[in-house]
JSON list of C-alpha atoms in Angstrom, two decimals:
[
{"chain": "A", "resi": 1248, "resn": "MET", "atom": "CA", "xyz": [22.12, -11.26, 17.75]},
{"chain": "A", "resi": 1249, "resn": "PRO", "atom": "CA", "xyz": [21.08, -7.56, 17.86]},
{"chain": "A", "resi": 1250, "resn": "ALA", "atom": "CA", "xyz": [20.04, -7.47, 14.20]},
{"chain": "A", "resi": 1251, "resn": "THR", "atom": "CA", "xyz": [17.22, -9.95, 14.82]},
{"chain": "A", "resi": 1252, "resn": "ALA", "atom": "CA", "xyz": [15.52, -7.43, 17.12]},
{"chain": "A", "resi": 1253, "resn": "LYS", "atom": "CA", "xyz": [14.23, -5.67, 14.01]},
{"chain": "A", "resi": 1254, "resn": "LYS", "atom": "CA", "xyz": [12.33, -8.75, 12.88]},
{"chain": "A", "resi": 1255, "resn": "PRO", "atom": "CA", "xyz": [9.06, -8.27, 14.79]},
{"chain": "A", "resi": 1256, "resn": "ARG", "atom": "CA", "xyz": [8.63, -4.67, 13.59]},
{"chain": "A", "resi": 1257, "resn": "TRP", "atom": "CA", "xyz": [8.88, -5.13, 9.82]},
{"chain": "A", "resi": 1258, "resn": "ARG", "atom": "CA", "xyz": [7.15, -8.52, 9.91]},
{"chain": "A", "resi": 1259, "resn": "LEU", "atom": "CA", "xyz": [4.28, -7.02, 11.90]},
{"chain": "A", "resi": 1260, "resn": "VAL", "atom": "CA", "xyz": [3.94, -4.24, 9.34]},
{"chain": "A", "resi": 1261, "resn": "MET", "atom": "CA", "xyz": [3.81, -6.79, 6.54]},
{"chain": "A", "resi": 1262, "resn": "ARG", "atom": "CA", "xyz": [1.35, -9.05, 8.37]},
{"chain": "A", "resi": 1263, "resn": "ARG", "atom": "CA", "xyz": [-0.95, -6.10, 9.08]},
{"chain": "A", "resi": 1264, "resn": "SER", "atom": "CA", "xyz": [-1.29, -5.70, 5.34]},
{"chain": "A", "resi": 1265, "resn": "LEU", "atom": "CA", "xyz": [-3.83, -8.51, 5.66]},
{"chain": "A", "resi": 1266, "resn": "ALA", "atom": "CA", "xyz": [-4.46, -10.10, 2.27]},
{"chain": "A", "resi": 1267, "resn": "LEU", "atom": "CA", "xyz": [-1.56, -8.48, 0.44]},
{"chain": "A", "resi": 1268, "resn": "PRO", "atom": "CA", "xyz": [-0.19, -11.69, -1.09]},
{"chain": "A", "resi": 1269, "resn": "GLY", "atom": "CA", "xyz": [-3.72, -12.56, -2.07]},
{"chain": "A", "resi": 1270, "resn": "LEU", "atom": "CA", "xyz": [-4.18, -9.12, -3.60]},
{"chain": "A", "resi": 1271, "resn": "VAL", "atom": "CA", "xyz": [-1.23, -9.31, -5.94]},
{"chain": "A", "resi": 1272, "resn": "LEU", "atom": "CA", "xyz": [-1.65, -12.95, -6.92]},
{"chain": "A", "resi": 1273, "resn": "ALA", "atom": "CA", "xyz": [-5.43, -12.88, -6.80]},
{"chain": "A", "resi": 1274, "resn": "ALA", "atom": "CA", "xyz": [-5.27, -10.35, -9.59]},
{"chain": "A", "resi": 1275, "resn": "GLY", "atom": "CA", "xyz": [-3.99, -13.12, -11.83]},
{"chain": "A", "resi": 1276, "resn": "VAL", "atom": "CA", "xyz": [-6.56, -15.58, -10.55]},
{"chain": "A", "resi": 1277, "resn": "ALA", "atom": "CA", "xyz": [-9.46, -13.18, -11.01]},
{"chain": "A", "resi": 1278, "resn": "ALA", "atom": "CA", "xyz": [-8.35, -11.92, -14.41]},
{"chain": "A", "resi": 1279, "resn": "MET", "atom": "CA", "xyz": [-7.18, -15.38, -15.51]},
{"chain": "A", "resi": 1280, "resn": "VAL", "atom": "CA", "xyz": [-4.62, -13.74, -17.75]},
{"chain": "A", "resi": 1281, "resn": "PRO", "atom": "CA", "xyz": [-4.43, -15.30, -21.20]},
{"chain": "A", "resi": 1282, "resn": "PRO", "atom": "CA", "xyz": [-7.84, -16.88, -21.80]},
{"chain": "A", "resi": 1283, "resn": "LEU", "atom": "CA", "xyz": [-6.16, -20.31, -21.91]},
{"chain": "A", "resi": 1284, "resn": "PRO", "atom": "CA", "xyz": [-5.97, -21.16, -19.07]},
{"chain": "A", "resi": 1285, "resn": "GLY", "atom": "CA", "xyz": [-8.94, -19.25, -17.73]},
{"chain": "A", "resi": 1286, "resn": "ALA", "atom": "CA", "xyz": [-12.31, -19.62, -16.19]},
{"chain": "A", "resi": 1287, "resn": "VAL", "atom": "CA", "xyz": [-15.91, -19.54, -17.24]},
{"chain": "A", "resi": 1288, "resn": "ASP", "atom": "CA", "xyz": [-18.80, -19.22, -14.82]},
{"chain": "A", "resi": 1289, "resn": "GLY", "atom": "CA", "xyz": [-16.46, -19.95, -11.93]},
{"chain": "A", "resi": 1290, "resn": "GLN", "atom": "CA", "xyz": [-15.19, -23.21, -13.41]},
{"chain": "A", "resi": 1291, "resn": "SER", "atom": "CA", "xyz": [-11.42, -23.60, -13.46]},
{"chain": "A", "resi": 1292, "resn": "VAL", "atom": "CA", "xyz": [-10.15, -24.27, -16.97]},
{"chain": "A", "resi": 1293, "resn": "ASP", "atom": "CA", "xyz": [-6.68, -25.24, -15.85]},
{"chain": "A", "resi": 1294, "resn": "GLY", "atom": "CA", "xyz": [-7.90, -28.02, -13.58]},
{"chain": "A", "resi": 1295, "resn": "GLY", "atom": "CA", "xyz": [-5.57, -27.08, -10.78]},
{"chain": "A", "resi": 1296, "resn": "LEU", "atom": "CA", "xyz": [-6.34, -24.06, -8.65]},
{"chain": "A", "resi": 1297, "resn": "ALA", "atom": "CA", "xyz": [-8.95, -24.94, -6.06]},
{"chain": "A", "resi": 1298, "resn": "GLU", "atom": "CA", "xyz": [-8.96, -28.58, -7.13]},
{"chain": "A", "resi": 1299, "resn": "ALA", "atom": "CA", "xyz": [-6.05, -30.99, -7.42]},
{"chain": "A", "resi": 1300, "resn": "ARG", "atom": "CA", "xyz": [-3.88, -30.35, -10.43]},
{"chain": "A", "resi": 1301, "resn": "PRO", "atom": "CA", "xyz": [-3.53, -33.24, -12.87]},
{"chain": "A", "resi": 1302, "resn": "ALA", "atom": "CA", "xyz": [-0.13, -34.86, -12.85]},
{"chain": "A", "resi": 1303, "resn": "GLU", "atom": "CA", "xyz": [2.19, -33.45, -15.48]},
{"chain": "A", "resi": 1304, "resn": "ASP", "atom": "CA", "xyz": [2.81, -36.92, -16.86]},
{"chain": "A", "resi": 1305, "resn": "ALA", "atom": "CA", "xyz": [-0.86, -37.92, -16.79]},
{"chain": "A", "resi": 1306, "resn": "ILE", "atom": "CA", "xyz": [-2.12, -39.63, -19.93]},
{"chain": "A", "resi": 1307, "resn": "VAL", "atom": "CA", "xyz": [-4.66, -37.47, -21.69]},
{"chain": "A", "resi": 1308, "resn": "THR", "atom": "CA", "xyz": [-6.98, -39.23, -24.09]},
{"chain": "A", "resi": 1309, "resn": "PRO", "atom": "CA", "xyz": [-6.75, -37.56, -27.51]},
{"chain": "A", "resi": 1310, "resn": "VAL", "atom": "CA", "xyz": [-9.89, -35.68, -28.46]},
{"chain": "A", "resi": 1311, "resn": "SER", "atom": "CA", "xyz": [-11.18, -34.28, -31.69]},
{"chain": "A", "resi": 1312, "resn": "LEU", "atom": "CA", "xyz": [-9.94, -30.76, -32.27]},
{"chain": "A", "resi": 1313, "resn": "ASP", "atom": "CA", "xyz": [-12.61, -29.93, -34.83]},
{"chain": "A", "resi": 1314, "resn": "GLY", "atom": "CA", "xyz": [-14.07, -27.33, -32.49]},
{"chain": "A", "resi": 1315, "resn": "LEU", "atom": "CA", "xyz": [-10.81, -25.40, -32.29]},
{"chain": "A", "resi": 1316, "resn": "PRO", "atom": "CA", "xyz": [-9.47, -22.91, -34.82]},
{"chain": "A", "resi": 1317, "resn": "GLU", "atom": "CA", "xyz": [-7.36, -24.48, -37.55]},
{"chain": "A", "resi": 1318, "resn": "ALA", "atom": "CA", "xyz": [-4.33, -22.47, -36.45]},
{"chain": "A", "resi": 1319, "resn": "VAL", "atom": "CA", "xyz": [-4.57, -24.02, -32.98]},
{"chain": "A", "resi": 1320, "resn": "SER", "atom": "CA", "xyz": [-4.86, -27.52, -34.43]},
{"chain": "A", "resi": 1321, "resn": "ARG", "atom": "CA", "xyz": [-1.70, -26.95, -36.48]},
{"chain": "A", "resi": 1322, "resn": "LEU", "atom": "CA", "xyz": [0.08, -25.52, -33.48]},
{"chain": "A", "resi": 1323, "resn": "LEU", "atom": "CA", "xyz": [-0.73, -28.62, -31.44]},
{"chain": "A", "resi": 1324, "resn": "GLN", "atom": "CA", "xyz": [1.32, -30.76, -33.81]},
{"chain": "A", "resi": 1325, "resn": "GLN", "atom": "CA", "xyz": [4.38, -28.53, -33.32]},
{"chain": "A", "resi": 1326, "resn": "LEU", "atom": "CA", "xyz": [4.31, -28.14, -29.55]},
{"chain": "A", "resi": 1327, "resn": "PRO", "atom": "CA", "xyz": [6.52, -29.98, -27.04]},
{"chain": "A", "resi": 1328, "resn": "ASP", "atom": "CA", "xyz": [4.73, -32.92, -25.42]},
{"chain": "A", "resi": 1329, "resn": "GLU", "atom": "CA", "xyz": [4.03, -31.11, -22.15]},
{"chain": "A", "resi": 1330, "resn": "ASN", "atom": "CA", "xyz": [2.43, -28.13, -23.89]},
{"chain": "A", "resi": 1331, "resn": "ALA", "atom": "CA", "xyz": [0.50, -30.40, -26.24]},
{"chain": "A", "resi": 1332, "resn": "ARG", "atom": "CA", "xyz": [-0.95, -32.30, -23.27]},
{"chain": "A", "resi": 1333, "resn": "ARG", "atom": "CA", "xyz": [-2.02, -29.02, -21.68]},
{"chain": "A", "resi": 1334, "resn": "LEU", "atom": "CA", "xyz": [-3.70, -27.89, -24.88]},
{"chain": "A", "resi": 1335, "resn": "ARG", "atom": "CA", "xyz": [-5.50, -31.22, -25.17]},
{"chain": "A", "resi": 1336, "resn": "ARG", "atom": "CA", "xyz": [-6.81, -30.78, -21.63]},
{"chain": "A", "resi": 1337, "resn": "HIS", "atom": "CA", "xyz": [-8.14, -27.38, -22.66]},
{"chain": "A", "resi": 1338, "resn": "ALA", "atom": "CA", "xyz": [-9.68, -28.89, -25.78]},
{"chain": "A", "resi": 1339, "resn": "THR", "atom": "CA", "xyz": [-11.38, -31.58, -23.70]},
{"chain": "A", "resi": 1340, "resn": "LEU", "atom": "CA", "xyz": [-12.87, -28.94, -21.43]},
{"chain": "A", "resi": 1341, "resn": "TRP", "atom": "CA", "xyz": [-13.89, -26.80, -24.40]},
{"chain": "A", "resi": 1342, "resn": "GLN", "atom": "CA", "xyz": [-15.83, -29.66, -25.94]},
{"chain": "A", "resi": 1343, "resn": "GLY", "atom": "CA", "xyz": [-17.66, -30.21, -22.65]},
{"chain": "A", "resi": 1344, "resn": "TRP", "atom": "CA", "xyz": [-18.83, -26.62, -22.39]},
{"chain": "A", "resi": 1345, "resn": "THR", "atom": "CA", "xyz": [-22.33, -25.45, -23.23]},
{"chain": "A", "resi": 1346, "resn": "PRO", "atom": "CA", "xyz": [-22.81, -22.79, -25.95]},
{"chain": "A", "resi": 1347, "resn": "ALA", "atom": "CA", "xyz": [-23.36, -20.22, -23.20]},
{"chain": "A", "resi": 1348, "resn": "MET", "atom": "CA", "xyz": [-20.07, -21.12, -21.53]},
{"chain": "A", "resi": 1349, "resn": "ARG", "atom": "CA", "xyz": [-18.23, -20.89, -24.85]},
{"chain": "A", "resi": 1350, "resn": "ALA", "atom": "CA", "xyz": [-19.81, -17.51, -25.54]},
{"chain": "A", "resi": 1351, "resn": "ALA", "atom": "CA", "xyz": [-18.77, -16.26, -22.10]},
{"chain": "A", "resi": 1352, "resn": "PHE", "atom": "CA", "xyz": [-15.24, -17.49, -22.72]},
{"chain": "A", "resi": 1353, "resn": "ALA", "atom": "CA", "xyz": [-15.12, -15.79, -26.13]},
{"chain": "A", "resi": 1354, "resn": "GLU", "atom": "CA", "xyz": [-16.21, -12.55, -24.48]},
{"chain": "A", "resi": 1355, "resn": "ARG", "atom": "CA", "xyz": [-13.43, -12.84, -21.94]},
{"chain": "A", "resi": 1356, "resn": "ALA", "atom": "CA", "xyz": [-10.93, -13.55, -24.69]},
{"chain": "A", "resi": 1357, "resn": "SER", "atom": "CA", "xyz": [-12.04, -10.38, -26.49]},
{"chain": "A", "resi": 1358, "resn": "GLU", "atom": "CA", "xyz": [-11.70, -8.39, -23.28]},
{"chain": "A", "resi": 1359, "resn": "TRP", "atom": "CA", "xyz": [-8.19, -9.81, -22.85]},
{"chain": "A", "resi": 1360, "resn": "ASP", "atom": "CA", "xyz": [-7.19, -8.86, -26.39]},
{"chain": "A", "resi": 1361, "resn": "ALA", "atom": "CA", "xyz": [-8.45, -5.32, -25.79]},
{"chain": "A", "resi": 1362, "resn": "LEU", "atom": "CA", "xyz": [-6.19, -4.76, -22.78]},
{"chain": "A", "resi": 1363, "resn": "PRO", "atom": "CA", "xyz": [-3.02, -2.68, -23.25]},
{"chain": "A", "resi": 1364, "resn": "ALA", "atom": "CA", "xyz": [0.07, -4.80, -23.85]},
{"chain": "A", "resi": 1365, "resn": "ALA", "atom": "CA", "xyz": [1.65, -3.69, -20.56]},
{"chain": "A", "resi": 1366, "resn": "GLN", "atom": "CA", "xyz": [-1.40, -4.76, -18.59]},
{"chain": "A", "resi": 1367, "resn": "ARG", "atom": "CA", "xyz": [-1.50, -8.13, -20.32]},
{"chain": "A", "resi": 1368, "resn": "ALA", "atom": "CA", "xyz": [2.18, -8.62, -19.53]},
{"chain": "A", "resi": 1369, "resn": "ALA", "atom": "CA", "xyz": [1.63, -7.75, -15.86]},
{"chain": "A", "resi": 1370, "resn": "ARG", "atom": "CA", "xyz": [-1.27, -10.18, -15.55]},
{"chain": "A", "resi": 1371, "resn": "ARG", "atom": "CA", "xyz": [0.67, -12.88, -17.37]},
{"chain": "A", "resi": 1372, "resn": "GLU", "atom": "CA", "xyz": [3.57, -12.41, -14.95]},
{"chain": "A", "resi": 1373, "resn": "THR", "atom": "CA", "xyz": [1.17, -12.71, -12.02]},
{"chain": "A", "resi": 1374, "resn": "TRP", "atom": "CA", "xyz": [-0.31, -15.90, -13.43]},
{"chain": "A", "resi": 1375, "resn": "GLN", "atom": "CA", "xyz": [3.12, -17.40, -13.99]},
{"chain": "A", "resi": 1376, "resn": "ALA", "atom": "CA", "xyz": [4.10, -16.48, -10.43]},
{"chain": "A", "resi": 1377, "resn": "LEU", "atom": "CA", "xyz": [1.01, -18.26, -9.15]},
{"chain": "A", "resi": 1378, "resn": "GLN", "atom": "CA", "xyz": [1.81, -21.40, -11.15]},
{"chain": "A", "resi": 1379, "resn": "ALA", "atom": "CA", "xyz": [5.39, -21.42, -9.80]},
{"chain": "A", "resi": 1380, "resn": "LEU", "atom": "CA", "xyz": [4.24, -21.70, -6.18]},
{"chain": "A", "resi": 1381, "resn": "PRO", "atom": "CA", "xyz": [4.10, -25.02, -4.34]},
{"chain": "A", "resi": 1382, "resn": "GLN", "atom": "CA", "xyz": [0.60, -26.46, -4.58]},
{"chain": "A", "resi": 1383, "resn": "ALA", "atom": "CA", "xyz": [-0.30, -25.77, -0.94]},
{"chain": "A", "resi": 1384, "resn": "GLN", "atom": "CA", "xyz": [0.59, -22.10, -1.30]},
{"chain": "A", "resi": 1385, "resn": "ARG", "atom": "CA", "xyz": [-1.15, -21.88, -4.66]},
{"chain": "A", "resi": 1386, "resn": "GLU", "atom": "CA", "xyz": [-4.34, -23.19, -3.08]},
{"chain": "A", "resi": 1387, "resn": "GLN", "atom": "CA", "xyz": [-3.88, -20.76, -0.20]},
{"chain": "A", "resi": 1388, "resn": "VAL", "atom": "CA", "xyz": [-3.64, -17.82, -2.59]},
{"chain": "A", "resi": 1389, "resn": "VAL", "atom": "CA", "xyz": [-6.71, -18.99, -4.52]},
{"chain": "A", "resi": 1390, "resn": "GLY", "atom": "CA", "xyz": [-8.57, -19.15, -1.22]},
{"chain": "A", "resi": 1391, "resn": "MET", "atom": "CA", "xyz": [-7.43, -15.62, -0.42]},
{"chain": "A", "resi": 1392, "resn": "ALA", "atom": "CA", "xyz": [-8.66, -14.48, -3.82]},
{"chain": "A", "resi": 1393, "resn": "ARG", "atom": "CA", "xyz": [-12.07, -15.97, -3.18]},
{"chain": "A", "resi": 1394, "resn": "GLU", "atom": "CA", "xyz": [-12.23, -14.44, 0.27]},
{"chain": "A", "resi": 1395, "resn": "PHE", "atom": "CA", "xyz": [-11.22, -11.07, -1.13]},
{"chain": "A", "resi": 1396, "resn": "ALA", "atom": "CA", "xyz": [-13.87, -11.28, -3.87]},
{"chain": "A", "resi": 1397, "resn": "HIS", "atom": "CA", "xyz": [-16.58, -11.73, -1.24]},
{"chain": "A", "resi": 1398, "resn": "LYS", "atom": "CA", "xyz": [-15.56, -8.68, 0.79]},
{"chain": "A", "resi": 1399, "resn": "PRO", "atom": "CA", "xyz": [-17.64, -5.49, 0.51]},
{"chain": "A", "resi": 1400, "resn": "GLN", "atom": "CA", "xyz": [-16.43, -3.13, -2.21]},
{"chain": "A", "resi": 1401, "resn": "VAL", "atom": "CA", "xyz": [-15.42, -0.54, 0.37]},
{"chain": "A", "resi": 1402, "resn": "GLU", "atom": "CA", "xyz": [-13.16, -3.05, 2.11]},
{"chain": "A", "resi": 1403, "resn": "GLN", "atom": "CA", "xyz": [-11.72, -4.22, -1.21]},
{"chain": "A", "resi": 1404, "resn": "ASP", "atom": "CA", "xyz": [-10.89, -0.64, -2.14]},
{"chain": "A", "resi": 1405, "resn": "ALA", "atom": "CA", "xyz": [-9.23, -0.05, 1.24]},
{"chain": "A", "resi": 1406, "resn": "LEU", "atom": "CA", "xyz": [-7.07, -3.16, 0.85]},
{"chain": "A", "resi": 1407, "resn": "ARG", "atom": "CA", "xyz": [-6.10, -2.20, -2.69]},
{"chain": "A", "resi": 1408, "resn": "GLN", "atom": "CA", "xyz": [-5.15, 1.27, -1.48]},
{"chain": "A", "resi": 1409, "resn": "ARG", "atom": "CA", "xyz": [-3.05, -0.21, 1.32]},
{"chain": "A", "resi": 1410, "resn": "PHE", "atom": "CA", "xyz": [-1.30, -2.49, -1.13]},
{"chain": "A", "resi": 1411, "resn": "ALA", "atom": "CA", "xyz": [-0.70, 0.38, -3.57]},
{"chain": "A", "resi": 1412, "resn": "GLY", "atom": "CA", "xyz": [0.91, 2.30, -0.72]},
{"chain": "A", "resi": 1413, "resn": "LEU", "atom": "CA", "xyz": [3.70, -0.25, -0.37]},
{"chain": "A", "resi": 1414, "resn": "GLU", "atom": "CA", "xyz": [7.02, 0.40, -2.03]},
{"chain": "A", "resi": 1415, "resn": "PRO", "atom": "CA", "xyz": [7.23, -1.09, -5.56]},
{"chain": "A", "resi": 1416, "resn": "GLY", "atom": "CA", "xyz": [9.82, -3.63, -4.45]},
{"chain": "A", "resi": 1417, "resn": "ALA", "atom": "CA", "xyz": [7.60, -4.84, -1.61]},
{"chain": "A", "resi": 1418, "resn": "ARG", "atom": "CA", "xyz": [4.65, -5.22, -3.98]},
{"chain": "A", "resi": 1419, "resn": "ARG", "atom": "CA", "xyz": [6.72, -7.30, -6.37]},
{"chain": "A", "resi": 1420, "resn": "GLY", "atom": "CA", "xyz": [8.02, -9.35, -3.47]},
{"chain": "A", "resi": 1421, "resn": "TRP", "atom": "CA", "xyz": [4.54, -10.76, -2.89]},
{"chain": "A", "resi": 1422, "resn": "LEU", "atom": "CA", "xyz": [4.80, -12.44, -6.30]},
{"chain": "A", "resi": 1423, "resn": "LEU", "atom": "CA", "xyz": [6.92, -14.98, -4.42]},
{"chain": "A", "resi": 1424, "resn": "GLY", "atom": "CA", "xyz": [3.80, -16.03, -2.52]},
{"chain": "A", "resi": 1425, "resn": "PRO", "atom": "CA", "xyz": [2.52, -15.84, 1.05]},
{"chain": "A", "resi": 1426, "resn": "VAL", "atom": "CA", "xyz": [5.63, -17.48, 2.55]},
{"chain": "A", "resi": 1427, "resn": "LEU", "atom": "CA", "xyz": [8.59, -15.85, 0.82]},
{"chain": "A", "resi": 1428, "resn": "GLY", "atom": "CA", "xyz": [6.70, -12.62, 0.19]},
{"chain": "A", "resi": 1429, "resn": "ALA", "atom": "CA", "xyz": [6.81, -11.81, 3.90]},
{"chain": "A", "resi": 1430, "resn": "ASP", "atom": "CA", "xyz": [10.60, -12.31, 3.94]},
{"chain": "A", "resi": 1431, "resn": "TYR", "atom": "CA", "xyz": [11.26, -10.38, 0.74]},
{"chain": "A", "resi": 1432, "resn": "PRO", "atom": "CA", "xyz": [12.38, -7.09, 2.39]},
{"chain": "A", "resi": 1433, "resn": "THR", "atom": "CA", "xyz": [15.44, -8.72, 3.95]},
{"chain": "A", "resi": 1434, "resn": "LEU", "atom": "CA", "xyz": [16.09, -11.31, 1.23]},
{"chain": "A", "resi": 1435, "resn": "HIS", "atom": "CA", "xyz": [15.80, -8.90, -1.69]},
{"chain": "A", "resi": 1436, "resn": "PRO", "atom": "CA", "xyz": [19.58, -8.30, -2.00]},
{"chain": "A", "resi": 1437, "resn": "LEU", "atom": "CA", "xyz": [20.05, -12.05, -2.46]},
{"chain": "A", "resi": 1438, "resn": "LEU", "atom": "CA", "xyz": [17.37, -12.17, -5.16]},
{"chain": "A", "resi": 1439, "resn": "ALA", "atom": "CA", "xyz": [18.38, -9.06, -7.08]},
{"chain": "A", "resi": 1440, "resn": "GLN", "atom": "CA", "xyz": [20.04, -9.73, -10.45]},
{"chain": "A", "resi": 1441, "resn": "LEU", "atom": "CA", "xyz": [19.59, -13.45, -9.90]},
{"chain": "A", "resi": 1442, "resn": "PRO", "atom": "CA", "xyz": [21.06, -15.50, -12.78]},
{"chain": "A", "resi": 1443, "resn": "ALA", "atom": "CA", "xyz": [18.38, -17.53, -14.55]},
{"chain": "A", "resi": 1444, "resn": "GLY", "atom": "CA", "xyz": [20.14, -20.80, -13.82]},
{"chain": "A", "resi": 1445, "resn": "GLN", "atom": "CA", "xyz": [20.09, -20.14, -10.08]},
{"chain": "A", "resi": 1446, "resn": "HIS", "atom": "CA", "xyz": [16.44, -19.08, -9.81]},
{"chain": "A", "resi": 1447, "resn": "ALA", "atom": "CA", "xyz": [14.82, -22.51, -9.46]},
{"chain": "A", "resi": 1448, "resn": "PRO", "atom": "CA", "xyz": [17.41, -24.01, -7.06]},
{"chain": "A", "resi": 1449, "resn": "LEU", "atom": "CA", "xyz": [17.41, -20.89, -4.88]},
{"chain": "A", "resi": 1450, "resn": "MET", "atom": "CA", "xyz": [13.60, -20.82, -4.69]},
{"chain": "A", "resi": 1451, "resn": "ALA", "atom": "CA", "xyz": [13.60, -24.50, -3.73]},
{"chain": "A", "resi": 1452, "resn": "VAL", "atom": "CA", "xyz": [16.10, -23.84, -0.95]},
{"chain": "A", "resi": 1453, "resn": "LEU", "atom": "CA", "xyz": [14.21, -20.84, 0.41]},
{"chain": "A", "resi": 1454, "resn": "GLN", "atom": "CA", "xyz": [10.88, -22.68, 0.35]},
{"chain": "A", "resi": 1455, "resn": "SER", "atom": "CA", "xyz": [12.41, -25.60, 2.25]},
{"chain": "A", "resi": 1456, "resn": "MET", "atom": "CA", "xyz": [13.86, -23.41, 5.01]},
{"chain": "A", "resi": 1457, "resn": "THR", "atom": "CA", "xyz": [11.99, -22.71, 8.23]},
{"chain": "A", "resi": 1458, "resn": "ALA", "atom": "CA", "xyz": [10.75, -19.20, 8.98]},
{"chain": "A", "resi": 1459, "resn": "ALA", "atom": "CA", "xyz": [13.47, -18.85, 11.64]},
{"chain": "A", "resi": 1460, "resn": "GLN", "atom": "CA", "xyz": [16.16, -19.91, 9.17]},
{"chain": "A", "resi": 1461, "resn": "ARG", "atom": "CA", "xyz": [14.97, -17.34, 6.62]},
{"chain": "A", "resi": 1462, "resn": "VAL", "atom": "CA", "xyz": [15.15, -14.65, 9.30]},
{"chain": "A", "resi": 1463, "resn": "GLN", "atom": "CA", "xyz": [18.73, -15.71, 10.06]},
{"chain": "A", "resi": 1464, "resn": "LEU", "atom": "CA", "xyz": [19.52, -15.71, 6.35]},
{"chain": "A", "resi": 1465, "resn": "GLY", "atom": "CA", "xyz": [18.05, -12.22, 6.05]},
{"chain": "A", "resi": 1466, "resn": "VAL", "atom": "CA", "xyz": [20.38, -10.97, 8.77]},
{"chain": "A", "resi": 1467, "resn": "LEU", "atom": "CA", "xyz": [23.30, -12.62, 7.00]},
{"chain": "A", "resi": 1468, "resn": "VAL", "atom": "CA", "xyz": [22.33, -11.12, 3.64]},
{"chain": "A", "resi": 1469, "resn": "GLN", "atom": "CA", "xyz": [22.13, -7.63, 5.12]},
{"chain": "A", "resi": 1470, "resn": "ARG", "atom": "CA", "xyz": [25.60, -8.07, 6.62]},
{"chain": "A", "resi": 1471, "resn": "THR", "atom": "CA", "xyz": [27.15, -9.32, 3.39]},
{"chain": "A", "resi": 1472, "resn": "PRO", "atom": "CA", "xyz": [28.78, -6.71, 1.12]},
{"chain": "A", "resi": 1473, "resn": "PRO", "atom": "CA", "xyz": [27.21, -6.53, -2.37]},
{"chain": "A", "resi": 1474, "resn": "GLN", "atom": "CA", "xyz": [30.33, -7.91, -4.05]},
{"chain": "A", "resi": 1475, "resn": "ASP", "atom": "CA", "xyz": [30.17, -11.05, -1.88]},
{"chain": "A", "resi": 1476, "resn": "ARG", "atom": "CA", "xyz": [26.47, -11.89, -2.30]},
{"chain": "A", "resi": 1477, "resn": "ASP", "atom": "CA", "xyz": [26.95, -14.02, -5.40]},
{"chain": "A", "resi": 1478, "resn": "ALA", "atom": "CA", "xyz": [29.34, -16.28, -3.50]},
{"chain": "A", "resi": 1479, "resn": "LEU", "atom": "CA", "xyz": [26.95, -16.38, -0.54]},
{"chain": "A", "resi": 1480, "resn": "ARG", "atom": "CA", "xyz": [24.08, -17.42, -2.80]},
{"chain": "A", "resi": 1481, "resn": "LEU", "atom": "CA", "xyz": [26.10, -20.18, -4.46]},
{"chain": "A", "resi": 1482, "resn": "GLU", "atom": "CA", "xyz": [27.27, -21.50, -1.10]},
{"chain": "A", "resi": 1483, "resn": "LEU", "atom": "CA", "xyz": [23.70, -21.49, 0.21]},
{"chain": "A", "resi": 1484, "resn": "ILE", "atom": "CA", "xyz": [22.45, -23.48, -2.78]},
{"chain": "A", "resi": 1485, "resn": "ALA", "atom": "CA", "xyz": [25.32, -25.96, -2.48]},
{"chain": "A", "resi": 1486, "resn": "THR", "atom": "CA", "xyz": [24.84, -26.59, 1.26]},
{"chain": "A", "resi": 1487, "resn": "PRO", "atom": "CA", "xyz": [22.98, -29.87, 1.94]},
{"chain": "A", "resi": 1488, "resn": "PRO", "atom": "CA", "xyz": [19.67, -29.43, 3.82]},
{"chain": "A", "resi": 1489, "resn": "GLU", "atom": "CA", "xyz": [20.97, -31.32, 6.85]},
{"chain": "A", "resi": 1490, "resn": "ARG", "atom": "CA", "xyz": [23.93, -28.93, 7.08]},
{"chain": "A", "resi": 1491, "resn": "ARG", "atom": "CA", "xyz": [22.02, -25.71, 6.42]},
{"chain": "A", "resi": 1492, "resn": "GLN", "atom": "CA", "xyz": [21.34, -24.70, 10.03]},
{"chain": "A", "resi": 1493, "resn": "HIS", "atom": "CA", "xyz": [24.96, -25.24, 11.05]},
{"chain": "A", "resi": 1494, "resn": "TRP", "atom": "CA", "xyz": [26.06, -23.30, 7.96]},
{"chain": "A", "resi": 1495, "resn": "LEU", "atom": "CA", "xyz": [23.86, -20.36, 8.98]},
{"chain": "A", "resi": 1496, "resn": "TRP", "atom": "CA", "xyz": [25.26, -20.38, 12.50]},
{"chain": "A", "resi": 1497, "resn": "GLU", "atom": "CA", "xyz": [28.82, -20.53, 11.21]},
{"chain": "A", "resi": 1498, "resn": "GLN", "atom": "CA", "xyz": [28.24, -17.62, 8.84]},
{"chain": "A", "resi": 1499, "resn": "LEU", "atom": "CA", "xyz": [26.55, -15.49, 11.49]},
{"chain": "A", "resi": 1500, "resn": "ASP", "atom": "CA", "xyz": [29.31, -16.15, 14.03]},
{"chain": "A", "resi": 1501, "resn": "ARG", "atom": "CA", "xyz": [32.04, -14.85, 11.73]}
]
């Protein structure tokens, strides 16, 4: 198919951007967005970036919340179970910290509160994007962030400048992670104005596809008129995994 001949060029440009997915998502890792979750002295507070994340249904032994502000203690009683478990994990970690670690955390919290609202929102979005990635990719991004942090300042600045030189849409595309971020230029029309109810199933489908299948899908998306992309997206989501490759071939042969 002639359209696939363009693949090496744009993909090479994106790959030459080196740590671009790490740059955009590492910003959330380094800044640790809202102080809970966060990090103190290099220790992960959320228990799940470089190390294995605790299971969402794991039993968390209740701890005393005397060390937390009264407002937080009251909030704990009103939260859904999942959020309450997360807060209890944070409380457990808090109680295990030394005074110096707590002071460092309080300083970071103050720095967070002092940021402009728009900057806090951007960092929060980055953090949420990181949490939405499959665990293997999340760990990959965290590794990229660590690698980036150890680069000389001159090299960091050069990478940041290269990333800033990308089009805004391409920069946002890396929020999808190191796998889908590379395919974002061709898949963007399929993701634009995505209904909330279709976001999770579409991301699951795209993550499960091979790189070659996503390239084929990108060609198909570019061929599809804007008014027909909603139907294409719904059909893609509804196609069973074992039928997906045949479905792509059928669509491309039309």
